[in-house]
Coordinates of C-alpha atoms and ligand atoms in Angstrom, one line a residue:
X18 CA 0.0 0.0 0.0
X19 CA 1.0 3.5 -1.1
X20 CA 2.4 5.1 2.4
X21 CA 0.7 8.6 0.7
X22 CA -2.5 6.9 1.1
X23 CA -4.4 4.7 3.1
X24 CA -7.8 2.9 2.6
X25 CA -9.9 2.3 5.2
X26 CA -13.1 -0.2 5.1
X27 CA -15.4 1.2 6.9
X28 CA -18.4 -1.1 5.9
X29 CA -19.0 -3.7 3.8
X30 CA -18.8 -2.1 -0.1
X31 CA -17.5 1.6 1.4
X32 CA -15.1 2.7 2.0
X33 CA -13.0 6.3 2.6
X34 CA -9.3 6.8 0.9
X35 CA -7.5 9.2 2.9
X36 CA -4.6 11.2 1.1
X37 CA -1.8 11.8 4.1
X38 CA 0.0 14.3 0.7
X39 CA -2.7 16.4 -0.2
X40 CA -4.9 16.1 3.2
X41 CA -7.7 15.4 1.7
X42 CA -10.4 12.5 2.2
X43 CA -12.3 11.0 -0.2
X44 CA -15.0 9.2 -0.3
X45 CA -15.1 5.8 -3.2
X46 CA -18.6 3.9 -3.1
X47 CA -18.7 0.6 -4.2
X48 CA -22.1 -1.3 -3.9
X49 CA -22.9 -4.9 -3.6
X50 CA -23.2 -6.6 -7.0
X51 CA -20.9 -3.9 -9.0
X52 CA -18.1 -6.4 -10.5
X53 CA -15.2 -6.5 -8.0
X54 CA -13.2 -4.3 -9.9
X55 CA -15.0 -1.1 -9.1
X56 CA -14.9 -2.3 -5.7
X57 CA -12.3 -1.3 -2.9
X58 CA -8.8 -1.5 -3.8
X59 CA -6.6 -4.1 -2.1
X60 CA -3.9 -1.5 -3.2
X61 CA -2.9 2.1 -4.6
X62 CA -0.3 3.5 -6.4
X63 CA 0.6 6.7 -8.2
X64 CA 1.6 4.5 -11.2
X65 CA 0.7 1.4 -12.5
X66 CA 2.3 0.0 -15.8
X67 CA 1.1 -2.9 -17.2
X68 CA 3.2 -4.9 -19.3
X69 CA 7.0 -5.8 -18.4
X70 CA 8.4 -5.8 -21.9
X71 CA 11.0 -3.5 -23.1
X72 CA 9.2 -0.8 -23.3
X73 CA 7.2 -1.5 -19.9
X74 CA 10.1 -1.8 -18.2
X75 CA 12.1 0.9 -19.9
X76 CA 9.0 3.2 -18.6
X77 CA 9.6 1.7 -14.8
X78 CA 13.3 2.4 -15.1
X79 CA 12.9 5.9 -16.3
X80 CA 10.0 7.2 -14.2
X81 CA 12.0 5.0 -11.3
X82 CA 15.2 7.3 -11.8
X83 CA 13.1 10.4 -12.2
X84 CA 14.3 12.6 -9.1
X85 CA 10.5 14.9 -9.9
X86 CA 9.1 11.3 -9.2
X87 CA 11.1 10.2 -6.5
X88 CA 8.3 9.6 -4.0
X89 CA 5.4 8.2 -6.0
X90 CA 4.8 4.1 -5.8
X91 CA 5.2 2.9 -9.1
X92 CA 4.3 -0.5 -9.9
X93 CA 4.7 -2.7 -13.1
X94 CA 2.6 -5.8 -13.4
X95 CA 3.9 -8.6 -16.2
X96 CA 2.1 -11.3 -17.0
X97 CA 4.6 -13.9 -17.4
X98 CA 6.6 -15.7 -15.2
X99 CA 10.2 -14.0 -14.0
X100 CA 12.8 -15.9 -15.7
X101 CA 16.4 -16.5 -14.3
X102 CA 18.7 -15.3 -16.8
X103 CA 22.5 -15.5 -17.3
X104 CA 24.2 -14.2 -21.1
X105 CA 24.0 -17.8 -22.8
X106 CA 26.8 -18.7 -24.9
X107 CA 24.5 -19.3 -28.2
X108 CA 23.1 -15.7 -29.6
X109 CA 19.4 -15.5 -28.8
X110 CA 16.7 -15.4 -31.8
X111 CA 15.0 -12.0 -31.0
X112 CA 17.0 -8.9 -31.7
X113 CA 16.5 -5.4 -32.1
X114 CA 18.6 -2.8 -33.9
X115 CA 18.8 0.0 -31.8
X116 CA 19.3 3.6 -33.0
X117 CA 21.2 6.1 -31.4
X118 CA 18.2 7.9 -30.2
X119 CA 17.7 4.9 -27.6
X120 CA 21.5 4.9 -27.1
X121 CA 21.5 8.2 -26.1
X122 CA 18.2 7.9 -23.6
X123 CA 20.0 4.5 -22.3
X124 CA 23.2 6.5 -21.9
X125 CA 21.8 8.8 -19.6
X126 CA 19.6 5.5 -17.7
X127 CA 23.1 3.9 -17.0
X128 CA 21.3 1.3 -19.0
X129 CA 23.9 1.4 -22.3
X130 CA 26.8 0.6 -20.4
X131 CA 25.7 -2.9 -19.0
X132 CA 24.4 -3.7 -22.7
X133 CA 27.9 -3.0 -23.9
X134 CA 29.5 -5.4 -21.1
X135 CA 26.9 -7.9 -21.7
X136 CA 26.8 -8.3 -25.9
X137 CA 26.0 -5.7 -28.8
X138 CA 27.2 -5.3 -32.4
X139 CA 28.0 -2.1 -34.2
X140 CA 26.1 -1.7 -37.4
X141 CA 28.9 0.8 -39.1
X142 CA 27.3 0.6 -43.0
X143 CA 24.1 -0.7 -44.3
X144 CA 23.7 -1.8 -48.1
X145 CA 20.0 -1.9 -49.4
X146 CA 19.4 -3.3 -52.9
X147 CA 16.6 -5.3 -54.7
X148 CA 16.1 -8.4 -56.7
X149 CA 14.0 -6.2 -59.2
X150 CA 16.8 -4.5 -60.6
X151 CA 20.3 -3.3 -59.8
X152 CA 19.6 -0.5 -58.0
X153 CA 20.8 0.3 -54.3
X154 CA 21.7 2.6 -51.7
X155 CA 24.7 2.4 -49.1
X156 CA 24.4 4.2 -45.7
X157 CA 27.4 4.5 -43.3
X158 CA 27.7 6.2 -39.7
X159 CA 30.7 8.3 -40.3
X160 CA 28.9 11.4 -39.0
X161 CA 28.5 9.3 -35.4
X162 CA 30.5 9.6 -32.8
X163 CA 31.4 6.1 -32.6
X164 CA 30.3 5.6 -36.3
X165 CA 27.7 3.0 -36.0
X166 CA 24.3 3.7 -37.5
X167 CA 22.9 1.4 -34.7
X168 CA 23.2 -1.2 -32.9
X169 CA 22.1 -4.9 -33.1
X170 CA 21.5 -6.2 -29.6
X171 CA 19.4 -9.4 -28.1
X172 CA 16.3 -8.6 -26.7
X173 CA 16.9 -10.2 -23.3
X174 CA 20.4 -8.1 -23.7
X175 CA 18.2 -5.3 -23.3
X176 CA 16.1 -6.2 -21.0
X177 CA 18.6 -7.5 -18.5
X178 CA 20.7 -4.4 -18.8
X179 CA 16.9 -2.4 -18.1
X180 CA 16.2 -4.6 -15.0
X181 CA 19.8 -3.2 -13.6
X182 CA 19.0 0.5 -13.5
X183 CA 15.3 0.1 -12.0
X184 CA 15.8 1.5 -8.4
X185 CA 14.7 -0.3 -5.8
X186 CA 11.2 1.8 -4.6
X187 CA 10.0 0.9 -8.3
X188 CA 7.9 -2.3 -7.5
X189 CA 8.1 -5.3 -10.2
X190 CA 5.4 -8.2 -9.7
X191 CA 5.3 -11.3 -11.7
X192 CA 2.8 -13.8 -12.8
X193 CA 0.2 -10.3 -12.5
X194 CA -2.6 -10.8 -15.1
X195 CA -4.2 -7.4 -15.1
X196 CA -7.6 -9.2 -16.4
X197 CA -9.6 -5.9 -16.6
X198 CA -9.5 -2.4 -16.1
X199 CA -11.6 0.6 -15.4
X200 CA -10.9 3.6 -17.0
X201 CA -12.3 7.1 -15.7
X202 CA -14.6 9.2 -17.8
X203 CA -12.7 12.3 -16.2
X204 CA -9.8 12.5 -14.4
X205 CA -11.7 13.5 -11.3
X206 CA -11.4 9.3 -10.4
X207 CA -9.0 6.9 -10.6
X208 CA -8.6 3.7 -12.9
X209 CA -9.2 0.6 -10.8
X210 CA -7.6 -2.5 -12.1
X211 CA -8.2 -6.2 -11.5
X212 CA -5.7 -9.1 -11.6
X213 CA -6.3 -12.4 -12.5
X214 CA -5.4 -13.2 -8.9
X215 CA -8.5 -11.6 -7.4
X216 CA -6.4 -8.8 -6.2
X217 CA -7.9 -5.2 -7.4
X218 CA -5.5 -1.9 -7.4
X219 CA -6.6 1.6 -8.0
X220 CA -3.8 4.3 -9.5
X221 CA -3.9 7.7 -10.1
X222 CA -2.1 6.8 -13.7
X223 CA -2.0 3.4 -15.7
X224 CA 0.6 3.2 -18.0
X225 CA -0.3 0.8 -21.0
X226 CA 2.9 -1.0 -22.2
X227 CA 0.8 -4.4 -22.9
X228 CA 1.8 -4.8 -26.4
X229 CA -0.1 -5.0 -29.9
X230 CA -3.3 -6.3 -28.4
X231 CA -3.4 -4.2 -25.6
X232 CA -6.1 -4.8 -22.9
X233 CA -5.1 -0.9 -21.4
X234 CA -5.8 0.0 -25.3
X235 CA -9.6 -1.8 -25.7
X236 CA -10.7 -0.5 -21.9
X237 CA -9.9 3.0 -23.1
X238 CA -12.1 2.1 -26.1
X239 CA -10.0 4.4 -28.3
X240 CA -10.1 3.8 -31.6
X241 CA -7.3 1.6 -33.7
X242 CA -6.3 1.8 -36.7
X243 CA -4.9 -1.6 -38.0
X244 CA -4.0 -3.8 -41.2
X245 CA -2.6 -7.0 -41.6
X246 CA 0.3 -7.5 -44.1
X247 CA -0.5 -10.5 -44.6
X248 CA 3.0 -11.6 -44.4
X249 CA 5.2 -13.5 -41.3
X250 CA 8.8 -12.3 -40.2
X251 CA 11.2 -15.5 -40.0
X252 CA 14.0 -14.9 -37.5
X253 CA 17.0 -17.1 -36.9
X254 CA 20.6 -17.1 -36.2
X255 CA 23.4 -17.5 -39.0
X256 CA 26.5 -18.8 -38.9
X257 CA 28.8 -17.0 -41.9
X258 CA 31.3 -19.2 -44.3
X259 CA 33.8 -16.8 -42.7
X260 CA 34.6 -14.8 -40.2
X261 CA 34.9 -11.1 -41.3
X262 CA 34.7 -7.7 -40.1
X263 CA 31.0 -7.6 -39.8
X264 CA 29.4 -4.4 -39.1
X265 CA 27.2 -4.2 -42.4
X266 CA 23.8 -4.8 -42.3
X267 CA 22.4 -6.1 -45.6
X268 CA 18.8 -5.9 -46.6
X269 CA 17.3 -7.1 -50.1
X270 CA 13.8 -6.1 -51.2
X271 CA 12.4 -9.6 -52.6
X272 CA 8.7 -9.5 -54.2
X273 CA 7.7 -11.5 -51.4
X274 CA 9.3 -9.0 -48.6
X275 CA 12.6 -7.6 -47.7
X276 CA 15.0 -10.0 -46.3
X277 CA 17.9 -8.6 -43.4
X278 CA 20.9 -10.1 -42.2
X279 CA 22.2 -8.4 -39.2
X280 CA 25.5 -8.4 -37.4
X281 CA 26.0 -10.0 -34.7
X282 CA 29.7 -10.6 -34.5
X283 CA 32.5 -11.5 -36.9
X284 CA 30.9 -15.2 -37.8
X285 CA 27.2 -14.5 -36.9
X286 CA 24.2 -12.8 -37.7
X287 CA 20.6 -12.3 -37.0
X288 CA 17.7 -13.2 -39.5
X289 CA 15.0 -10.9 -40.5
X290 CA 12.8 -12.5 -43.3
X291 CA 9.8 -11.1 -44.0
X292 CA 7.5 -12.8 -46.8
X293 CA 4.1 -14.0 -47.5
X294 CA 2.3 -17.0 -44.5
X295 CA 2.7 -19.6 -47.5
X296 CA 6.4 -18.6 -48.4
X297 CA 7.1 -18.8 -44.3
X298 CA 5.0 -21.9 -43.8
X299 CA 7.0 -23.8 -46.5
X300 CA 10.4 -22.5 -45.4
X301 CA 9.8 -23.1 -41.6
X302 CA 9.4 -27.3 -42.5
X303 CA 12.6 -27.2 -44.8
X304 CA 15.5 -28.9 -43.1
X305 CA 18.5 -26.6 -41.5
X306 CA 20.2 -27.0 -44.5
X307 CA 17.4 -26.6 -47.2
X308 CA 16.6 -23.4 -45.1
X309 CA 20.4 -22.2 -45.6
X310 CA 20.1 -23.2 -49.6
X311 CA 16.9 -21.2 -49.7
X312 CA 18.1 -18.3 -47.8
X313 CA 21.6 -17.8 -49.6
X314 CA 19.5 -18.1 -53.1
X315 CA 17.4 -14.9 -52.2
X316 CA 20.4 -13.1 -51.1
X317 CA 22.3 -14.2 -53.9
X318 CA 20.3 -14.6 -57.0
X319 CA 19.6 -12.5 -59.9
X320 CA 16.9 -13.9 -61.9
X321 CA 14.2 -11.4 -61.3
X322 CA 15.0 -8.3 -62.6
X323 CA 13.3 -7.4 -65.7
X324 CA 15.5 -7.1 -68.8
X325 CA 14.1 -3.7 -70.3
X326 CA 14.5 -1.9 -66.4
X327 CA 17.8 -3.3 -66.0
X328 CA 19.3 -1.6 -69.5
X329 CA 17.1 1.3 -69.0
X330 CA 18.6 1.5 -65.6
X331 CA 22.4 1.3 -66.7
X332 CA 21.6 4.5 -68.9
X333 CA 20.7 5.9 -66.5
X334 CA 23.4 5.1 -64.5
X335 CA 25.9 6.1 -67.0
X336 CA 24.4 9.3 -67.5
X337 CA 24.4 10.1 -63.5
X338 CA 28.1 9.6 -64.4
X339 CA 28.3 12.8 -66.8
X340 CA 26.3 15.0 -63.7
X341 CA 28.1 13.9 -61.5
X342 CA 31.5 12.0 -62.2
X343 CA 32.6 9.9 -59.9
X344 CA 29.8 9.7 -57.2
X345 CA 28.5 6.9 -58.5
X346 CA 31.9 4.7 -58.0
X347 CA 30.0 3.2 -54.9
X348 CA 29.9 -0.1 -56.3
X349 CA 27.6 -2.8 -54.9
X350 CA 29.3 -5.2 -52.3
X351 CA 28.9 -8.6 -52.3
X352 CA 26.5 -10.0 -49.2
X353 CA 28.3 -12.6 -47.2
X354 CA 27.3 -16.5 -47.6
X355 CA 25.5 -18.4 -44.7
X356 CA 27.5 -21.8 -43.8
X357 CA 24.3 -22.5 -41.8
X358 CA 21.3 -21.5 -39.6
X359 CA 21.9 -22.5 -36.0
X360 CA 19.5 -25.5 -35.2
X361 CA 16.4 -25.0 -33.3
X362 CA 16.3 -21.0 -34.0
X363 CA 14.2 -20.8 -36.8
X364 CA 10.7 -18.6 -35.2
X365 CA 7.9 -16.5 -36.9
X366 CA 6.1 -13.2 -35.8
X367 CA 3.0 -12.1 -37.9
X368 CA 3.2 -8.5 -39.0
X369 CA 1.4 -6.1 -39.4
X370 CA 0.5 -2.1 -38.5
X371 CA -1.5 -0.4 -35.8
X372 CA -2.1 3.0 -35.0
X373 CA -4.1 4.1 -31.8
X374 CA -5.8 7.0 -32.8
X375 CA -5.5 8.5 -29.0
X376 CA -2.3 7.6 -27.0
X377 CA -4.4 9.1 -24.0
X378 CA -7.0 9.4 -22.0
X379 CA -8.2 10.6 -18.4
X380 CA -5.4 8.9 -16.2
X381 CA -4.4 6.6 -19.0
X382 CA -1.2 6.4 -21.0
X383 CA -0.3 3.9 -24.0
X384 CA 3.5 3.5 -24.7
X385 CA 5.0 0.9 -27.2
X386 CA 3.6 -1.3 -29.1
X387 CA 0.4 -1.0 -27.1
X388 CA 0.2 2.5 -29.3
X389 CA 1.7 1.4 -32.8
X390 CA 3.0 -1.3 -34.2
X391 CA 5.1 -1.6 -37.4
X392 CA 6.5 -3.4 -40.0
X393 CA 10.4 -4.6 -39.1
X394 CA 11.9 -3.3 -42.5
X395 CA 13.0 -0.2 -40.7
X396 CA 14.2 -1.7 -37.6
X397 CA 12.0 0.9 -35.8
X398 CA 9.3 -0.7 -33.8
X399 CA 11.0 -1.0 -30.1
X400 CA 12.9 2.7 -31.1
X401 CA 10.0 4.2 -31.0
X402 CA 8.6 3.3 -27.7
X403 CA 11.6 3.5 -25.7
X404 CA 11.0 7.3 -27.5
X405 CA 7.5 7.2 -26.1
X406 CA 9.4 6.2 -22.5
X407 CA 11.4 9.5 -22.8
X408 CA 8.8 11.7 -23.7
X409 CA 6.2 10.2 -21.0
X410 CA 8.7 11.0 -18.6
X411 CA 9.3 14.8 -19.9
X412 CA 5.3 15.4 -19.7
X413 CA 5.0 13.7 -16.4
X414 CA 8.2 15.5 -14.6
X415 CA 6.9 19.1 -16.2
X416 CA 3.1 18.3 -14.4
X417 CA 5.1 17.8 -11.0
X418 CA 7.0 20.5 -11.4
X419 CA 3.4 22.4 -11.9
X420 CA 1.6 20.8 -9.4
X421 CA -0.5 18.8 -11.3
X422 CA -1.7 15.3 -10.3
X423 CA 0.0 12.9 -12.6
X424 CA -3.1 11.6 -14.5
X425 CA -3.7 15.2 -15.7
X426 CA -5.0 14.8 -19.2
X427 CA -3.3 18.6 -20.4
X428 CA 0.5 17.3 -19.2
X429 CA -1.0 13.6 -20.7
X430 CA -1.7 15.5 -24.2
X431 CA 1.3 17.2 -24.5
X432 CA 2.8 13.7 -24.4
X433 CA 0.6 12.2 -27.1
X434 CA 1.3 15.4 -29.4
X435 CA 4.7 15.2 -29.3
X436 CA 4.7 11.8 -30.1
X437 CA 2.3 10.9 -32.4
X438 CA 3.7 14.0 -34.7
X439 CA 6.9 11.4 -34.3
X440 CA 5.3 8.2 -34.6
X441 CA 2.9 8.6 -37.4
X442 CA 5.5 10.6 -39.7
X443 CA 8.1 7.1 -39.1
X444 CA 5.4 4.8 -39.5
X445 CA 3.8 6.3 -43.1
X446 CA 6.9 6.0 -44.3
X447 CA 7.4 2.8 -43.1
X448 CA 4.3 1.8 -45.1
X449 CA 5.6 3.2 -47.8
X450 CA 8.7 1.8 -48.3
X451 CA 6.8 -1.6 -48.2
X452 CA 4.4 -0.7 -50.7
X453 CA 6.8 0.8 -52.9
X454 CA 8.8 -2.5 -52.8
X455 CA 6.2 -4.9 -52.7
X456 CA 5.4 -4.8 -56.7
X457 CA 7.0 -6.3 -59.3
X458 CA 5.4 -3.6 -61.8
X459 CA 7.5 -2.9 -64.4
X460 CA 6.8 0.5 -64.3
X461 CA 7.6 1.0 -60.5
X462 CA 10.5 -1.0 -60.3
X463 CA 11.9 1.4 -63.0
X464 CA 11.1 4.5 -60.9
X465 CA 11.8 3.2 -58.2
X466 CA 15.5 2.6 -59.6
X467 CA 15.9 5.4 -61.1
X468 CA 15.0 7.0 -58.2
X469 CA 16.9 5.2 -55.4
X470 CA 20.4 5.1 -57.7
X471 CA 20.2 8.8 -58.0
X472 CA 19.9 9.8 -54.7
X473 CA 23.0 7.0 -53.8
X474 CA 24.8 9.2 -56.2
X475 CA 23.9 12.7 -55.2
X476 CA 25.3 13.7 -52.2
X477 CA 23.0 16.5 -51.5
X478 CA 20.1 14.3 -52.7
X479 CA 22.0 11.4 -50.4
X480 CA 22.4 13.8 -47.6
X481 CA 18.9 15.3 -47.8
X482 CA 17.5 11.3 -47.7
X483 CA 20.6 10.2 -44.6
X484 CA 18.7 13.2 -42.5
X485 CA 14.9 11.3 -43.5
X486 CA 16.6 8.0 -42.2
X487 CA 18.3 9.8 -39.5
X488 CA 15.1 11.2 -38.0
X489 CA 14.5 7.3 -37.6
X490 CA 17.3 6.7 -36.6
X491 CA 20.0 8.7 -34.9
X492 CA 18.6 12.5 -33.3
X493 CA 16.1 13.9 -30.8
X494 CA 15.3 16.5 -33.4
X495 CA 11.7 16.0 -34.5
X496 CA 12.0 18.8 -36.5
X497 CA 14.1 17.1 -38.9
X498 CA 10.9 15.4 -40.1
X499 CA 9.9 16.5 -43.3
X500 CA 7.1 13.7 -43.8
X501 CA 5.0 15.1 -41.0
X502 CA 2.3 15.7 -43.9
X503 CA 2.6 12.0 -45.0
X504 CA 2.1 11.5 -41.3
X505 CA -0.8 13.9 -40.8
X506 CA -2.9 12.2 -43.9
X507 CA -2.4 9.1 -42.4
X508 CA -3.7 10.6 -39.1
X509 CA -6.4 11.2 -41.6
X510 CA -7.2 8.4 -43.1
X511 CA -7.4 7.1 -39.4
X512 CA -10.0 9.6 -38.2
Ligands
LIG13 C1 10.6 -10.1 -36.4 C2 10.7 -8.8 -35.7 C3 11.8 -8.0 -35.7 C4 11.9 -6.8 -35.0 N1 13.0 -6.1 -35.1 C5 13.1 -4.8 -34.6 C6 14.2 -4.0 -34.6 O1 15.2 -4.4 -35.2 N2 14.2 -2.8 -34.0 C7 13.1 -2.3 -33.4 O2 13.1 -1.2 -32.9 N3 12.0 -3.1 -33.3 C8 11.9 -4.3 -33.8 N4 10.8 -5.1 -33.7 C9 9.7 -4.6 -32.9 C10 9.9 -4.8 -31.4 O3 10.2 -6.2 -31.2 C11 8.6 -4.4 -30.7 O4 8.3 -3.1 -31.1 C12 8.8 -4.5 -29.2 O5 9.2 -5.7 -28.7 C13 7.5 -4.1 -28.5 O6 7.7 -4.0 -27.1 P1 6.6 -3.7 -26.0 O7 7.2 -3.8 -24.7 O8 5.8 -2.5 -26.4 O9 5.5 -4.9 -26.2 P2 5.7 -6.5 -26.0 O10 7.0 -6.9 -26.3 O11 4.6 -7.1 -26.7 O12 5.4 -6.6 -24.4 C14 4.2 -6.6 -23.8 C15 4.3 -7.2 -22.4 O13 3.0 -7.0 -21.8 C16 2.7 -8.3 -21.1 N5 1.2 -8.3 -21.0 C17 0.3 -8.3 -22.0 N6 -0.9 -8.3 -21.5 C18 -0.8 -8.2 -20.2 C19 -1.8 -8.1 -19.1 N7 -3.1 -8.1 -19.4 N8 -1.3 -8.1 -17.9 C20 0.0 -8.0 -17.6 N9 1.0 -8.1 -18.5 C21 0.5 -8.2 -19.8 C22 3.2 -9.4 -22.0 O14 3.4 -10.5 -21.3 C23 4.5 -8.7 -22.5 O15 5.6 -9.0 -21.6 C24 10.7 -6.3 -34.3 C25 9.6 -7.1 -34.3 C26 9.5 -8.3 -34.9 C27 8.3 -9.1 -34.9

């Protein structure tokens, strides 16, 4: 129980909350036959998150370090069972690349520096080509401080390192269910939560970091935008036919979906294979080695591009040459070969896009994938909800500092605008990146060559389209976002 506030039963289905930090009583009914939740709290807190992912637990780490926050009870319920962990010796299946946007916020956590003991590769260039036609586009991290673009790190990497910096007063429980909650018209109550335990809390803010199906999401009843792309991310982990120095990441746009192998040190890397359900069904009953065939074919082969774009495509190239000699030297590097994909690491994640239309409501925040969800070609998903983390915390710090209560829908908005300009900007052009790619029209494969090849060769056009990726990927500056329109008429298209 909160020491700020204590509950007293006074009779059966009343009873009074008394606030020993504002000195005020109040007064919460609950009558016989209203559904337990609405009934008294076994428990308050200032904070409740539900959902001990990364991004749940990212939010208990950074409201947990928050000095403006330092007496508020913060709890985080997870589901799922707490499991011992040590830094196996195999590489884990589930990675993310994170940007150096989420380095920097883990930086300043203390959270980066137990990931860098613990396991995480440098991605230093990135090559992006298609099986269309010739055309590609390099990236590198030169203007970095440490030069990598990103970052390619385990999941439980992450999460282990998050655990770490959670201070103490931040309360983590296990095996908590949250099986339904009840979220305030107004912020004038609280939202009362029930567990699949029986238990029942009440908090003056729920944080919803449940993930793509959120239950924090449906009790707001906000609306959701969402599509299926029909289509099934394979992960696994590679073992290389050599060891080299590998800190490229290598993505290939296939008909069927793009296709990413990063870096995981010198001799292995990380699988990202999105294609169609049928595509994944077959591959996932091929044998290891059939798999590895399979997989070095679509990384490898050229039988798909289309005779007429491909000569169309070298004029083109040659006459980028007379604009501008020698910038278009950057000649295509050859992907590495897979020896093998480690037994037993083969997995699939459907995929897909959602959009909540509100991240807020009266005493009720969304962060993570509980807000959007994306598809993996950009490596973006987890990036932006530990940027969701950061900015919850900014709104929530600035309402202390104002004396508002910490459900207080203005300081909750502020959040939600800030982010969602963000969010929605990445995420349309997310979607359209994999709409671009996902035809084989002659047409648009030719433009979208002609396109892509000159901007590799123009450095301002290269520099112009390194500060769109760069929004995703490396600054705090949202105002490098020139896609916010893209963004807004998808905000559009969703209301
Ligand atoms: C194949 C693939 C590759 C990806 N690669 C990248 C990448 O390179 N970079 C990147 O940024 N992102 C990537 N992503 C996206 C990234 O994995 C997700 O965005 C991220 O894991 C979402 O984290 P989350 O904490 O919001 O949600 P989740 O991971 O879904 O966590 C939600 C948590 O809430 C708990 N929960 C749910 N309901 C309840 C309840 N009622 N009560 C209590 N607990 C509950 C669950 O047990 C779970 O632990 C990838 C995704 C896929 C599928």
């Amino acid at each position: 129980m909160s020491p700020s506030l204590g509950i007293l039963r006074v009779s059966r289905g009343t009873c009074l909350v008394h606030s020993a930090r504002r000195g005020t009583l109040g007064l919460v009914l609950a009558s016989r036959g209203v559904r337990p939740v609405s009934s008294c709290p076994d428990h308050h807190y200032d904070v409740v998150i539900s959902g001990g992912g990364l991004v749940g637990f990212a939010a208990a780490c950074s409201l947990g370090q928050s000095q403006r926050l330092s007496d508020r009870k913060i709890l985080l319920l997870e589901g799922a069972p707490n499991k011992p962990w040590q830094l196996p010796g195999e590489f884990s299946n589930r990675v993310c690349a994170l940007n150096a946007r989420t380095r920097t916020f883990f930086r300043k956590l203390g959270v980066w520096e137990h990931i860098e003991q613990l396991r995480a590769q440098p991605i230093r260039r990135m090559q992006v080509w298609e099986s269309c036609s010739e055309a590609m586009i390099t990236f590198d991290g030169q203007d970095q401080e440490d030069g990598a673009l990103a970052h390619i790190v385990e999941n439980d990497v992450t999460l282990h390192a998050i655990k770490k910096q959670i201070p103490e007063h931040v309360e983590v429980e296990y095996n908590a269910k949250v099986e339904s909650c009840q979220v305030p018209k107004d912020s004038s109550s609280r939202v009362m939560l029930s567990l699949a335990d029986g238990r029942t809390i009440s908090t003056d803010l729920l944080i919803g970091a449940d993930g793509a199906k959120s239950l924090v999401r449906r009790s707001m009843g906000v609306q959701h935008l969402a599509w299926d792309y029909d289509q099934m991310g394979i992960v696994a982990t590679l073992q290389l036919s050599e060891a080299v120095d590998n800190t490229m990441a290598w993505q290939r746009f296939l008909p069927t979906g793009p296709v990413a192998l990063l870096p995981l040190s010198d001799d292995h890397s990380s699988l990202v294979w999105s294609t169609t359900r049928q595509q994944a069904t077959h591959l996932l009953a091929l044998s290891d080695e059939d798999f590895t065939e399979a997989l070095n074919r679509v990384i490898w082969e050229d039988n798909e591009s289309d005779a007429r774009v491909k000569s169309i495509h070298q004029a083109w190239l040659r006459l980028l040459e007379t604009v501008v000699p020698g910038e278009s030297k950057d000649i295509r590097q050859l992907p590495p070969s897979v020896a093998r994909v480690l037994p037993a690491t083969r997995g699939t994640f459907p995929l897909g896009l959602g959009h909540a239309v509100h991240y807020v409501g009266p005493r009720v925040a969304l962060i993570g994938d509980a807000a959007h969800r994306v598809h993996p070609l950009a490596g973006q998903g987890v990036n932006l909800g530990f940027g969701d983390v950061a900015a919850l915390t900014r709104c929530l710090d600035n309402a202390v500092l104002l004396g508002e209560h910490l459900g207080d829908e203005e300081a909750l908005h502020q959040y939600e605008k800030e982010q969602q300009r963000y969010n929605v900007a990445t995420m349309a052009s997310i979607d359209g990146l994999y709409r671009l790619y996902n035809t084989t029209a002659a047409p648009l494969v030719l433009l979208r060559s002609l396109g892509l090849s000159a901007v590799n060769v123009m450095s301002p056009l290269k520099d112009k389209y390194r500060r769109h990726i760069k929004a995703w990927t490396m600054t705090d500056d949202h105002s490098q976002i020139r896609d916010y329109k893209a963004g807004l008429a998808l905000r559009h298209l969703v209301v």
